[in-house]
Amino acid sequence: MATATKLLLTDLMSGVNHVPSNYVRPISDRPNLSDVQISDASIPLIDLKDLHGHNHSNIIKQIGLACQTDGFFQLKNHGVPEEMIKDMLSIAREFFKLPESERLKMYSDDPSKTARLSTSFNVRTEKLSNWRDFLRLHCYPLEDYVQEWPNNPPSFREQVGEYCTSVRGLVLRLLGAISESLGLEKNYIVEALGKQGQHMALNYYPPCPEPELTYGLPGHTDCNLVTILLQDDVPGLQVLRNGKWVAVNPIPNTFIVNIGDMMQVISNDKYKSVLHRAVVNCNSERISIPTFYCPSPDAVIGPAKDLISHDQPAMYRNFTYAEYFEKFWNRGLATECCLDLFKPN
């Protein structure tokens, strides 16, 4: 059977009308799509227009509240041009439409590679597959990595590079605001990251003949500091709130921000890294493009000293980001948070 040799879901699924058995979740671990809440006001929408203007303290307060109570929020007037967002989604779609032989030039199942096309999550260690192909790229410092990126479509490196630089500017503004919202010096979080790291994924979720049997990605938290998500107009993201999955439907030209595990550590549990998942559907492909901002591998991460007190002792030991990142990838997308392994002895 020729399909068994296909490395990528996109090519495997060509002409197949059922979900292969290695994608089928046990009954207790299925999306239960009829039980998902849909709400336009599911997560806060914050307008960044006056972040450096007269409304500064109010926006800082909104960001702090969203980080504390939701772990997720949406941003508008964020400074990344509308045209750039459109181009980024368009070039991602173009990449996944390339012929199989062209795409496979980027293929690798090694999570330590800094530019690679793969499928599911970690095909080396997982037993069940996820309904997604993805291109994962390191992108800061840009000049260190851009030569490893695809050169087809021809404008890929230039357009994606510009997008990465623009999103990094947004992240740095945001990290200053989050630092302030915690009562820390504005530069505290950025300086805690060492040389800093920025990765991105171009996620491609093909239409699925039986979406109730599988996930694009199952419930997980993000291992990094903060994630900035760009998604097309097809719903798929769901966030766990008060024990219920809530659909976060896309709003054009907004980003979704979620707090990652490293922010939970630095904030000493004041801000929470929240479980979220991606579901698929039978009619439409979906593209999502998360930017993961993270510490450099040798950065030592621990709770901010100013957030440790007699009433709130340190909830985590200090550790390097490299140690955390390795554990996260090797254990797969387990529902329980990897952070539990880093509590003080």
Short mmCIF file of C-alpha atoms in Angstrom, two decimals:
data_model
loop_
_atom_site.label_atom_id
_atom_site.label_comp_id
_atom_site.label_asym_id
_atom_site.label_seq_id
_atom_site.Cartn_x
_atom_site.Cartn_y
_atom_site.Cartn_z
CA MET A 1 0.00 0.00 0.00
CA ALA A 2 1.80 3.10 -1.24
CA THR A 3 0.13 5.53 1.20
CA ALA A 4 1.94 3.91 4.16
CA THR A 5 5.26 5.33 2.96
CA LYS A 6 4.07 8.95 2.93
CA LEU A 7 5.90 11.13 5.45
CA LEU A 8 3.38 13.98 5.54
CA LEU A 9 -0.31 13.94 6.35
CA THR A 10 -1.12 16.17 3.36
CA ASP A 11 0.17 13.52 0.95
CA LEU A 12 -1.08 10.54 2.93
CA MET A 13 -4.66 11.88 2.89
CA SER A 14 -4.90 12.49 -0.82
CA GLY A 15 -8.02 10.55 -1.82
CA VAL A 16 -8.53 8.83 1.58
CA ASN A 17 -12.02 9.10 3.10
CA HIS A 18 -11.43 7.83 6.63
CA VAL A 19 -9.06 8.58 9.51
CA PRO A 20 -6.17 6.06 9.66
CA SER A 21 -6.07 4.09 12.92
CA ASN A 22 -2.91 5.78 14.28
CA TYR A 23 -4.84 9.10 14.36
CA VAL A 24 -7.90 7.74 16.17
CA ARG A 25 -8.08 8.79 19.83
CA PRO A 26 -9.45 6.52 22.56
CA ILE A 27 -13.14 7.30 23.23
CA SER A 28 -12.27 9.01 26.56
CA ASP A 29 -9.88 11.36 24.78
CA ARG A 30 -11.91 12.66 21.84
CA PRO A 31 -12.80 16.30 21.16
CA ASN A 32 -16.53 15.89 22.04
CA LEU A 33 -17.25 18.78 19.66
CA SER A 34 -20.94 19.09 20.60
CA ASP A 35 -19.90 20.04 24.15
CA VAL A 36 -17.75 23.04 23.15
CA GLN A 37 -18.95 26.52 24.08
CA ILE A 38 -18.91 29.20 21.40
CA SER A 39 -18.70 32.75 22.61
CA ASP A 40 -17.62 35.95 20.87
CA ALA A 41 -16.46 37.31 24.20
CA SER A 42 -14.55 34.15 25.05
CA ILE A 43 -11.25 35.92 25.74
CA PRO A 44 -10.46 39.61 26.32
CA LEU A 45 -9.75 41.88 23.33
CA ILE A 46 -7.17 44.54 24.21
CA ASP A 47 -6.55 47.65 22.08
CA LEU A 48 -2.83 48.53 22.13
CA LYS A 49 -3.26 51.85 20.34
CA ASP A 50 -2.59 53.95 23.46
CA LEU A 51 -0.03 51.67 25.12
CA HIS A 52 2.48 54.53 25.06
CA GLY A 53 -0.13 57.28 25.37
CA HIS A 54 -2.53 58.70 27.96
CA ASN A 55 -4.28 55.34 28.45
CA HIS A 56 -1.05 53.54 29.41
CA SER A 57 -1.91 52.54 32.99
CA ASN A 58 -5.38 51.32 32.00
CA ILE A 59 -3.94 49.07 29.25
CA ILE A 60 -1.31 47.69 31.67
CA LYS A 61 -4.15 46.88 34.08
CA GLN A 62 -6.15 45.13 31.32
CA ILE A 63 -3.10 43.06 30.31
CA GLY A 64 -2.41 42.08 33.93
CA LEU A 65 -6.02 41.04 34.50
CA ALA A 66 -6.09 38.99 31.27
CA CYS A 67 -2.81 37.23 32.18
CA GLN A 68 -4.10 36.45 35.67
CA THR A 69 -7.64 35.32 34.91
CA ASP A 70 -7.51 34.03 31.33
CA GLY A 71 -3.91 33.32 30.30
CA PHE A 72 -5.14 34.25 26.79
CA PHE A 73 -6.09 37.55 25.19
CA GLN A 74 -6.52 39.09 21.73
CA LEU A 75 -4.75 42.20 20.47
CA LYS A 76 -5.87 44.86 18.00
CA ASN A 77 -3.99 47.96 16.84
CA HIS A 78 -0.83 45.96 17.50
CA GLY A 79 1.39 47.67 14.92
CA VAL A 80 1.91 44.74 12.51
CA PRO A 81 0.63 45.99 9.12
CA GLU A 82 -2.52 44.39 7.70
CA GLU A 83 -0.80 43.77 4.36
CA MET A 84 2.04 41.90 6.08
CA ILE A 85 -0.46 39.65 7.88
CA LYS A 86 -2.22 38.90 4.60
CA ASP A 87 1.09 38.10 2.88
CA MET A 88 2.20 35.82 5.71
CA LEU A 89 -0.97 33.71 5.58
CA SER A 90 -0.80 33.62 1.80
CA ILE A 91 2.84 32.45 1.62
CA ALA A 92 2.19 29.77 4.25
CA ARG A 93 -0.67 28.42 2.15
CA GLU A 94 1.54 28.57 -0.94
CA PHE A 95 4.29 26.57 0.78
CA PHE A 96 1.94 23.72 1.73
CA LYS A 97 0.60 23.62 -1.84
CA LEU A 98 4.07 22.99 -3.31
CA PRO A 99 4.68 19.56 -4.87
CA GLU A 100 5.54 16.85 -2.35
CA SER A 101 9.14 16.51 -3.59
CA GLU A 102 9.74 20.25 -3.07
CA ARG A 103 8.27 20.31 0.45
CA LEU A 104 10.19 17.20 1.49
CA LYS A 105 13.50 19.02 1.01
CA MET A 106 12.73 20.56 4.42
CA TYR A 107 11.62 17.32 6.12
CA SER A 108 13.19 16.11 9.38
CA ASP A 109 11.93 14.18 12.40
CA ASP A 110 14.65 15.67 14.65
CA PRO A 111 13.12 18.25 17.07
CA SER A 112 16.54 19.84 17.66
CA LYS A 113 16.84 21.00 14.03
CA THR A 114 16.36 24.75 13.67
CA ALA A 115 14.43 24.57 10.37
CA ARG A 116 12.33 21.54 9.57
CA LEU A 117 9.11 20.34 8.05
CA SER A 118 7.40 17.55 9.94
CA THR A 119 4.03 16.16 10.90
CA SER A 120 1.99 15.60 14.08
CA PHE A 121 4.17 16.65 17.09
CA ASN A 122 7.18 14.41 17.71
CA VAL A 123 7.01 11.37 15.43
CA ARG A 124 10.02 9.80 17.16
CA THR A 125 8.31 9.40 20.53
CA GLU A 126 4.53 9.57 20.13
CA LYS A 127 2.14 6.62 19.85
CA LEU A 128 -0.84 8.56 18.44
CA SER A 129 -0.57 11.04 15.58
CA ASN A 130 -2.08 14.52 15.32
CA TRP A 131 -3.87 15.87 12.25
CA ARG A 132 -1.29 18.48 11.25
CA ASP A 133 1.79 19.11 9.13
CA PHE A 134 4.07 21.93 10.24
CA LEU A 135 7.12 23.90 9.21
CA ARG A 136 9.07 25.02 12.27
CA LEU A 137 11.67 27.77 11.98
CA HIS A 138 14.05 29.49 14.37
CA CYS A 139 14.00 33.17 13.55
CA TYR A 140 16.08 35.22 16.00
CA PRO A 141 18.69 36.44 15.35
CA LEU A 142 17.28 36.39 11.83
CA GLU A 143 20.65 36.45 10.05
CA ASP A 144 21.71 33.25 11.86
CA TYR A 145 18.81 31.21 10.51
CA VAL A 146 17.29 32.69 7.36
CA GLN A 147 19.65 30.76 5.04
CA GLU A 148 18.19 27.47 6.34
CA TRP A 149 14.63 28.46 5.41
CA PRO A 150 12.82 27.32 2.25
CA ASN A 151 13.73 29.32 -0.86
CA ASN A 152 10.51 28.24 -2.54
CA PRO A 153 8.12 30.10 -2.82
CA PRO A 154 10.78 32.58 -4.05
CA SER A 155 9.69 35.43 -1.74
CA PHE A 156 9.45 33.17 1.35
CA ARG A 157 12.63 34.29 3.14
CA GLU A 158 12.04 37.98 2.56
CA GLN A 159 8.34 38.05 3.49
CA VAL A 160 8.60 35.73 6.48
CA GLY A 161 11.72 37.56 7.70
CA GLU A 162 9.90 40.92 7.65
CA TYR A 163 6.97 39.38 9.49
CA CYS A 164 9.26 37.88 12.18
CA THR A 165 10.97 41.23 12.76
CA SER A 166 7.65 43.05 13.05
CA VAL A 167 6.21 40.46 15.47
CA ARG A 168 9.39 40.62 17.57
CA GLY A 169 8.84 44.37 17.95
CA LEU A 170 5.31 43.66 19.18
CA VAL A 171 6.56 40.99 21.62
CA LEU A 172 9.13 43.35 23.16
CA ARG A 173 6.46 46.04 23.70
CA LEU A 174 4.20 43.42 25.22
CA LEU A 175 6.88 42.01 27.54
CA GLY A 176 7.54 45.51 28.88
CA ALA A 177 3.83 45.88 29.60
CA ILE A 178 3.60 42.44 31.25
CA SER A 179 6.65 43.26 33.43
CA GLU A 180 4.97 46.48 34.54
CA SER A 181 1.70 44.66 35.22
CA LEU A 182 3.59 42.40 37.66
CA GLY A 183 5.06 45.44 39.44
CA LEU A 184 8.54 44.69 38.05
CA GLU A 185 10.96 46.96 36.20
CA LYS A 186 9.87 47.33 32.56
CA ASN A 187 12.96 45.47 31.27
CA TYR A 188 12.92 42.71 33.87
CA ILE A 189 11.44 39.90 31.73
CA VAL A 190 13.45 40.69 28.60
CA GLU A 191 16.67 40.73 30.63
CA ALA A 192 15.78 37.38 32.25
CA LEU A 193 15.77 35.72 28.81
CA GLY A 194 19.51 35.89 28.14
CA LYS A 195 20.13 36.31 24.40
CA GLN A 196 16.44 35.47 23.73
CA GLY A 197 14.99 33.07 21.21
CA GLN A 198 12.17 33.29 18.69
CA HIS A 199 10.71 30.30 16.85
CA MET A 200 7.66 30.06 14.66
CA ALA A 201 5.51 27.30 13.26
CA LEU A 202 3.48 27.33 10.08
CA ASN A 203 0.75 24.82 10.93
CA TYR A 204 -1.30 23.23 8.19
CA TYR A 205 -4.43 21.30 9.21
CA PRO A 206 -5.93 19.52 6.15
CA PRO A 207 -9.68 18.83 6.01
CA CYS A 208 -10.42 15.70 8.04
CA PRO A 209 -13.09 13.14 7.00
CA GLU A 210 -13.89 12.29 10.67
CA PRO A 211 -12.95 15.30 12.82
CA GLU A 212 -14.67 13.90 15.92
CA LEU A 213 -12.03 11.11 16.14
CA THR A 214 -8.81 13.11 16.28
CA TYR A 215 -7.08 16.43 17.06
CA GLY A 216 -5.01 18.93 15.14
CA LEU A 217 -3.19 19.22 18.47
CA PRO A 218 -4.55 17.83 21.77
CA GLY A 219 -4.77 19.92 24.96
CA HIS A 220 -1.36 21.29 25.94
CA THR A 221 0.35 24.32 27.40
CA ASP A 222 3.20 26.12 25.59
CA CYS A 223 6.69 25.61 26.97
CA ASN A 224 7.97 29.06 25.99
CA LEU A 225 7.42 32.52 27.51
CA VAL A 226 4.67 33.99 25.36
CA THR A 227 3.02 32.92 22.09
CA ILE A 228 1.64 35.30 19.45
CA LEU A 229 -0.82 33.44 17.22
CA LEU A 230 -1.93 34.47 13.76
CA GLN A 231 -4.75 32.35 12.33
CA ASP A 232 -6.73 32.40 9.12
CA ASP A 233 -10.54 32.71 9.11
CA VAL A 234 -11.24 29.02 9.86
CA PRO A 235 -12.06 28.30 13.53
CA GLY A 236 -10.05 25.60 15.31
CA LEU A 237 -8.46 27.03 18.46
CA GLN A 238 -10.13 26.10 21.77
CA VAL A 239 -9.15 27.18 25.27
CA LEU A 240 -9.98 25.47 28.57
CA ARG A 241 -11.93 27.83 30.87
CA ASN A 242 -13.52 26.71 34.12
CA GLY A 243 -13.26 23.08 33.04
CA LYS A 244 -15.03 23.70 29.69
CA TRP A 245 -13.53 23.97 26.19
CA VAL A 246 -14.34 27.32 24.59
CA ALA A 247 -13.94 28.01 20.86
CA VAL A 248 -11.94 31.16 20.06
CA ASN A 249 -13.19 32.27 16.68
CA PRO A 250 -10.83 34.33 14.53
CA ILE A 251 -11.18 38.12 14.29
CA PRO A 252 -9.43 39.53 11.18
CA ASN A 253 -6.16 41.40 11.82
CA THR A 254 -5.91 40.50 15.48
CA PHE A 255 -3.36 38.33 17.22
CA ILE A 256 -4.08 35.91 20.02
CA VAL A 257 -1.56 36.00 22.85
CA ASN A 258 -1.14 33.22 25.35
CA ILE A 259 1.02 32.97 28.42
CA GLY A 260 3.55 30.13 28.29
CA ASP A 261 5.08 27.99 31.03
CA MET A 262 8.14 30.26 31.47
CA MET A 263 5.91 33.27 32.21
CA GLN A 264 4.10 31.21 34.85
CA VAL A 265 7.48 30.50 36.47
CA ILE A 266 8.78 34.11 36.33
CA SER A 267 5.46 35.41 37.73
CA ASN A 268 5.69 32.79 40.52
CA ASP A 269 2.26 31.40 39.57
CA LYS A 270 0.50 34.77 39.44
CA TYR A 271 0.02 34.35 35.67
CA LYS A 272 -1.11 30.98 34.35
CA SER A 273 -0.12 29.01 31.28
CA VAL A 274 -3.47 27.65 30.06
CA LEU A 275 -4.43 24.42 28.29
CA HIS A 276 -5.50 24.89 24.69
CA ARG A 277 -6.01 22.63 21.68
CA ALA A 278 -6.64 22.66 17.93
CA VAL A 279 -9.59 20.78 16.44
CA VAL A 280 -10.12 20.05 12.76
CA ASN A 281 -13.14 20.00 10.44
CA CYS A 282 -14.25 18.09 7.36
CA ASN A 283 -14.74 21.02 4.98
CA SER A 284 -11.81 23.41 5.18
CA GLU A 285 -8.07 23.40 5.56
CA ARG A 286 -6.80 25.69 8.31
CA ILE A 287 -3.56 27.63 8.69
CA SER A 288 -2.26 28.93 12.00
CA ILE A 289 1.07 30.64 12.57
CA PRO A 290 2.26 30.85 16.18
CA THR A 291 5.39 32.81 17.09
CA PHE A 292 7.02 31.39 20.22
CA TYR A 293 9.15 33.85 22.16
CA CYS A 294 11.49 32.16 24.59
CA PRO A 295 14.63 32.41 26.69
CA SER A 296 17.95 31.41 25.13
CA PRO A 297 18.80 27.77 26.00
CA ASP A 298 21.41 28.72 28.62
CA ALA A 299 19.20 31.31 30.38
CA VAL A 300 18.44 30.37 33.99
CA ILE A 301 14.73 30.75 34.66
CA GLY A 302 13.12 31.03 38.09
CA PRO A 303 10.54 33.14 39.92
CA ALA A 304 11.33 36.90 40.03
CA LYS A 305 12.83 37.70 43.45
CA ASP A 306 10.40 40.60 43.95
CA LEU A 307 7.48 38.17 43.60
CA ILE A 308 8.73 35.81 46.33
CA SER A 309 7.59 36.51 49.88
CA HIS A 310 6.76 34.79 53.15
CA ASP A 311 3.13 34.45 51.95
CA GLN A 312 4.13 33.43 48.43
CA PRO A 313 7.32 31.35 48.56
CA ALA A 314 9.12 30.31 45.35
CA MET A 315 6.88 27.82 43.54
CA TYR A 316 9.68 26.60 41.23
CA ARG A 317 13.38 25.85 41.43
CA ASN A 318 15.78 27.58 39.04
CA PHE A 319 16.57 25.69 35.82
CA THR A 320 17.92 26.35 32.34
CA TYR A 321 15.49 26.69 29.48
CA ALA A 322 17.40 23.95 27.59
CA GLU A 323 16.54 21.49 30.39
CA TYR A 324 12.87 22.40 30.23
CA PHE A 325 12.64 22.39 26.43
CA GLU A 326 14.12 18.90 26.17
CA LYS A 327 11.67 17.46 28.73
CA PHE A 328 8.74 19.13 26.98
CA TRP A 329 9.52 17.65 23.55
CA ASN A 330 10.42 14.19 24.80
CA ARG A 331 7.35 13.63 26.91
CA GLY A 332 4.94 14.64 24.14
CA LEU A 333 1.80 16.71 24.55
CA ALA A 334 0.73 15.34 27.90
CA THR A 335 -2.24 17.13 29.44
CA GLU A 336 -0.55 17.57 32.78
CA CYS A 337 1.84 20.49 32.69
CA CYS A 338 5.56 19.85 32.48
CA LEU A 339 6.01 22.49 35.20
CA ASP A 340 5.21 19.97 37.92
CA LEU A 341 8.66 18.45 37.31
CA PHE A 342 10.31 21.74 38.31
CA LYS A 343 8.78 22.34 41.74
CA PRO A 344 11.30 22.85 44.60
CA ASN A 345 12.41 19.59 46.23
#
